[in-house]
Short mmCIF file of C-alpha atoms in Angstrom, two decimals:
data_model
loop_
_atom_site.label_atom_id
_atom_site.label_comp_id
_atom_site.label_asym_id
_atom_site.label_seq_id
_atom_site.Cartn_x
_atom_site.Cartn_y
_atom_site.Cartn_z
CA UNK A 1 67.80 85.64 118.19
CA UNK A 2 68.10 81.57 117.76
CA UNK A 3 69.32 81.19 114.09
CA UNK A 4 66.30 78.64 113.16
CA UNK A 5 63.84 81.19 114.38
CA UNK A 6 65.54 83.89 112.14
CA UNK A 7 65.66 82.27 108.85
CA UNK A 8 62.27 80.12 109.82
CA UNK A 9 61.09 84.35 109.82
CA UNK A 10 62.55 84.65 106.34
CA UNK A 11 60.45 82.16 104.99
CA UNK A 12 57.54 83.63 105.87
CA UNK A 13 58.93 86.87 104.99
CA UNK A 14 59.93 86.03 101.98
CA UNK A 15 56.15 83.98 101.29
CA UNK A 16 54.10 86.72 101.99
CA UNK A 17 55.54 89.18 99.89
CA UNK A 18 56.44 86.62 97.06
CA UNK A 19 53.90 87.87 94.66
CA UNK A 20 55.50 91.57 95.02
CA UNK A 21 59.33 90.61 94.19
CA UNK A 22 59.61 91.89 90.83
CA UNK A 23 63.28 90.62 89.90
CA UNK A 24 63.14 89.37 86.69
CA UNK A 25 64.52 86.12 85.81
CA UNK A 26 64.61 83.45 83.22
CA UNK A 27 64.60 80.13 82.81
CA UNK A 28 67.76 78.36 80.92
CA UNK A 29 68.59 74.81 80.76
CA UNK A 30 66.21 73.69 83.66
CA UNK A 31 67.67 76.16 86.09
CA UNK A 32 66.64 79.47 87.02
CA UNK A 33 69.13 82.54 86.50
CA UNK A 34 68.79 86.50 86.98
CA UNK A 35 70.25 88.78 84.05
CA UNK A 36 73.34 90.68 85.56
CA UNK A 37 75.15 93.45 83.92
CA UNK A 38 73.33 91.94 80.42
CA UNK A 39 74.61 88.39 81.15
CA UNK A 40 72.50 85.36 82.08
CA UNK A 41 73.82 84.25 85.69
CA UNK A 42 72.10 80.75 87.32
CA UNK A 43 74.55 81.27 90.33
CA UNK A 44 72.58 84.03 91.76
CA UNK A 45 70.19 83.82 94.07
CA UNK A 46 67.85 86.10 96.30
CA UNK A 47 67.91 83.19 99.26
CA UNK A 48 64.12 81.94 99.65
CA UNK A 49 62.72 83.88 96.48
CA UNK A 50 64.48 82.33 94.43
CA UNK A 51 63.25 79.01 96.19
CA UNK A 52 59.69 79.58 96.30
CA UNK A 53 59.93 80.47 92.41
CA UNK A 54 61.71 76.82 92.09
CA UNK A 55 58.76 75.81 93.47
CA UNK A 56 56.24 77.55 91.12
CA UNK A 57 58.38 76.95 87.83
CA UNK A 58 58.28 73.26 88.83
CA UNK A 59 54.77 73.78 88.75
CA UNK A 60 54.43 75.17 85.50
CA UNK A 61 56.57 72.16 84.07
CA UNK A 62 59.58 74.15 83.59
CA UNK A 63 61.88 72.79 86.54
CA UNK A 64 62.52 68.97 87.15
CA UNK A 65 61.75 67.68 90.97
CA UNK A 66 65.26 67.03 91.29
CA UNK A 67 66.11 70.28 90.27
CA UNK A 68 63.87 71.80 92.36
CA UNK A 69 64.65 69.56 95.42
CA UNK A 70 68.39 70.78 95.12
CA UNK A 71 67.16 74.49 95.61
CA UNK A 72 65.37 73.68 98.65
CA UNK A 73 66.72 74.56 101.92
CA UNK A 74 66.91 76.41 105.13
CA UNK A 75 69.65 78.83 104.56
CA UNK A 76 71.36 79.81 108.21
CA UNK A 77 73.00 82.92 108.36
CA UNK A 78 76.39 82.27 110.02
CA UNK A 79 77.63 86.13 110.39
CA UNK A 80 78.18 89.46 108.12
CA UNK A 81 80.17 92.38 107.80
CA UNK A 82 80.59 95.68 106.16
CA UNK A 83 83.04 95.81 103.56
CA UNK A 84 83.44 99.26 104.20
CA UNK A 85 85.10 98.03 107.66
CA UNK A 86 87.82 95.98 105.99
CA UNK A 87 89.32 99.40 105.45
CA UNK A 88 90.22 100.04 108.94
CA UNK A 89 92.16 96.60 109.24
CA UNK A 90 95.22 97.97 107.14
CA UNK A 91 98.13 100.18 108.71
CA UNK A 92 98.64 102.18 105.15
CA UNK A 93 95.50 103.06 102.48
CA UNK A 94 95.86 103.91 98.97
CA UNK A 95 93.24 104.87 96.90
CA UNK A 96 92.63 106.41 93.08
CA UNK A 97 89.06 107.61 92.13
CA UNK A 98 88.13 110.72 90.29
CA UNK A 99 85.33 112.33 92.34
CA UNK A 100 87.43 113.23 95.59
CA UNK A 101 86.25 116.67 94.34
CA UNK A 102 82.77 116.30 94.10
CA UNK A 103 82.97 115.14 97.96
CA UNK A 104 80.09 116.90 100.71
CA UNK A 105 81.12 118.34 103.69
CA UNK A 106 80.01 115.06 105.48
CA UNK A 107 81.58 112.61 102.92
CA UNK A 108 84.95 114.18 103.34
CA UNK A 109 84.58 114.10 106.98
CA UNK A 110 83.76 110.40 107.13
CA UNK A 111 86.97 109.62 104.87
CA UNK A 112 89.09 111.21 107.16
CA UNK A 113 87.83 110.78 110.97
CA UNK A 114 86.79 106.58 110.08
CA UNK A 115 89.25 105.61 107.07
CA UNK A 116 92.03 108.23 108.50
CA UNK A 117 92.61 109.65 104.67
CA UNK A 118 93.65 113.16 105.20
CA UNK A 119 96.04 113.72 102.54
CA UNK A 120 95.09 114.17 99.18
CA UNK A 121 96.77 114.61 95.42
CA UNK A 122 94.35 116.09 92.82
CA UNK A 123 95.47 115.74 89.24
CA UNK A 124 94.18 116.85 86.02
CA UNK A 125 92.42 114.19 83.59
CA UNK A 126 94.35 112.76 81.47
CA UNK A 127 91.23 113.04 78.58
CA UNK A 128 91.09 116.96 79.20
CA UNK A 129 88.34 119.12 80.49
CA UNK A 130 84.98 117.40 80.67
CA UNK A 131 82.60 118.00 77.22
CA UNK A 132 79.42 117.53 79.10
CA UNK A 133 76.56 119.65 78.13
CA UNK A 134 74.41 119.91 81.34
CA UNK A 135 70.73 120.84 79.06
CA UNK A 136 67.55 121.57 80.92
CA UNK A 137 65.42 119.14 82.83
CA UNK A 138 61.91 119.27 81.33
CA UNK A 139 58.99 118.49 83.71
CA UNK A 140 56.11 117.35 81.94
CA UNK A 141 52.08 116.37 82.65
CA UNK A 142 50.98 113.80 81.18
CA UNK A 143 52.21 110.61 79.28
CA UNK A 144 51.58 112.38 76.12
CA UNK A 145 53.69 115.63 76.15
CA UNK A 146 56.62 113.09 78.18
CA UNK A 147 56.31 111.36 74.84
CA UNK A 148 56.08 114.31 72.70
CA UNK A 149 59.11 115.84 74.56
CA UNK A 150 61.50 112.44 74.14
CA UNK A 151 60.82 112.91 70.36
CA UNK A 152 61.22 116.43 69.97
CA UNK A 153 64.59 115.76 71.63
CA UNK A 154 65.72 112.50 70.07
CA UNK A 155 65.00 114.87 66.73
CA UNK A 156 66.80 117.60 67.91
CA UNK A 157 69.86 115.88 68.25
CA UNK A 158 69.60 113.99 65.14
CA UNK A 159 69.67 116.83 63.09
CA UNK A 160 73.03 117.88 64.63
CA UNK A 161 74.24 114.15 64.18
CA UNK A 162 74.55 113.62 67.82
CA UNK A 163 73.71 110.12 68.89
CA UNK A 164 70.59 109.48 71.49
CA UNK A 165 70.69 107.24 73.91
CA UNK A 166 67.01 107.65 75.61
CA UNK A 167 66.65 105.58 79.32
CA UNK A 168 62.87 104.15 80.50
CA UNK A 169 62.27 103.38 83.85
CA UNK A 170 61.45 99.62 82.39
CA UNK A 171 60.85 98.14 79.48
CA UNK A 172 57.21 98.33 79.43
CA UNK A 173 57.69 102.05 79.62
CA UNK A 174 60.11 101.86 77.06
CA UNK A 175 57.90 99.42 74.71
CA UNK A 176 54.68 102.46 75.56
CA UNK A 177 57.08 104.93 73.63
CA UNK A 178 58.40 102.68 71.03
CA UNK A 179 54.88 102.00 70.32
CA UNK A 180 52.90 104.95 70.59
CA UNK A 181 52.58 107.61 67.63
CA UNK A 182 55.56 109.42 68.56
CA UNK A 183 58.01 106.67 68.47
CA UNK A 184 56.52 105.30 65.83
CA UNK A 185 57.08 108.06 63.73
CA UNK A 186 60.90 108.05 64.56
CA UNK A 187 63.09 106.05 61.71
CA UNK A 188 66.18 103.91 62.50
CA UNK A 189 65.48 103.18 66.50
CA UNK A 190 67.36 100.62 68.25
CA UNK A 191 65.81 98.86 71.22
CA UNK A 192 67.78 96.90 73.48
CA UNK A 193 66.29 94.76 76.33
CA UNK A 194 67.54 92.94 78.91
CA UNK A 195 67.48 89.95 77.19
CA UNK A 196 69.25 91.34 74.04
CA UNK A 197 72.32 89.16 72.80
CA UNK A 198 75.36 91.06 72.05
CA UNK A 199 74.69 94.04 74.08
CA UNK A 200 78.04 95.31 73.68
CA UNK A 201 77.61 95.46 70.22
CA UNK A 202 74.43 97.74 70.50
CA UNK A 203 76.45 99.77 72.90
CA UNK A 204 79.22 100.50 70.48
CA UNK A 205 76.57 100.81 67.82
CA UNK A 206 74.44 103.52 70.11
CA UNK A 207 77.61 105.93 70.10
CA UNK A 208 77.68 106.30 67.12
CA UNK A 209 76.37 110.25 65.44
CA UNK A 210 73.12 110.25 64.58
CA UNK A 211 72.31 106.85 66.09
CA UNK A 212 69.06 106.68 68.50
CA UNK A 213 68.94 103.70 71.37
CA UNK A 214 65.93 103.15 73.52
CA UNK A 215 67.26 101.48 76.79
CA UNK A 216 65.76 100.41 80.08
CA UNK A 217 66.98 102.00 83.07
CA UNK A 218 68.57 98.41 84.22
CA UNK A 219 72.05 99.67 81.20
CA UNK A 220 71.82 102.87 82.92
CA UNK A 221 74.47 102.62 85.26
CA UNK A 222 78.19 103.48 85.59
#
């Protein structure tokens, strides 16, 4: 396909569903940026999303013409790749992760017909056995048990001194908790956002016993 006609297709792609893109961003110093991994980023951008919202900033006031102008382009797509593939460009692979175990039937079957990895060293972690309590997973109907459960838990584990780190799906289900009866009945609740500063801090601070941290589901990775 002629690559004018493909990214010309993005556009309209991209202009149609504009309204729906939900990525949150911000704007800092007359530029736009997306929050990655708690950090403000202005490099980033999701190609002609991030252009048509150039567009609307600049007409809200936020973003100067020249600014905007600069973030205005047809973006041609000159190739891509899997980096997955890389893999099968090296004569000798080495690798270290600590899930080989945890591997399906399939998984363990890619890794060795596609990557040729068939021999493998399994040694004990260095930080013991695991100390991971698996509890129950409580279905619930209703916004107001869900809430009634999260506190009965996030009490539960205060009174053994265990800190509580309690994941939302976003932060305006997060803020529905915080704000409701239930979470406003809880003392000493942290609430980090997105747009926190010093997230590491509250990180350090959510570890520690009898500490309870409400947290979108964006910190609830790795």
């Amino acid at each position: 396909r002629p690559l004018l006609l493909d990214a010309f297709l993005q556009i309209t792609d991209a202009a149609v569903t504009f309204d729906s893109f939900k990525q949150r961003y911000e704007v800092r110093g007359g530029r736009i940026g997306y929050i990655l991994h708690g950090a403000f980023s202005a490099r980033t951008s999701h190609k002609y999303y991030t252009a048509f919202t150039y567009i609307l900033e600049h007409s809200r006031g936020a973003i100067s013409t020249s600014t905007m102008e600069e973030n205005l382009a047809i973006q041609i797509s000159c190739g891509n790749f899997a980096y997955a593939q890389l893999l099968q460009s090296f004569d000798s692979i080495l690798g270290v992760t600590g899930t080989l175990s945890t591997l399906s039937a399939k998984e363990r079957s890619i890794i060795e017909t596609e990557f040729k990895l068939r021999e493998f060293t399994y040694m004990p972690s260095a930080f013991g056995d695991s100390q991971l309590e698996c509890k129950r997973i409580l279905l619930t109907s209703g916004r107001e048990r869900h809430f009634q459960a999260i506190k009965k838990t996030i009490l539960d584990m205060k009174r053994r001194n265990r800190p509580t780190l309690v994941y939302f799906q976003d932060e305006e289900a997060m803020d529905a908790f915080a704000n409701s009866d239930y979470g406003r009945q809880l003392a000493k609740v942290a609430v980090v956002r997105e747009s926190s500063r010093h997230v590491s801090h509250h990180v350090e601070e959510a570890v520690k016993p009898g500490m309870v941290t409400l947290f979108p589901s964006f910190f609830g990775r790795g």
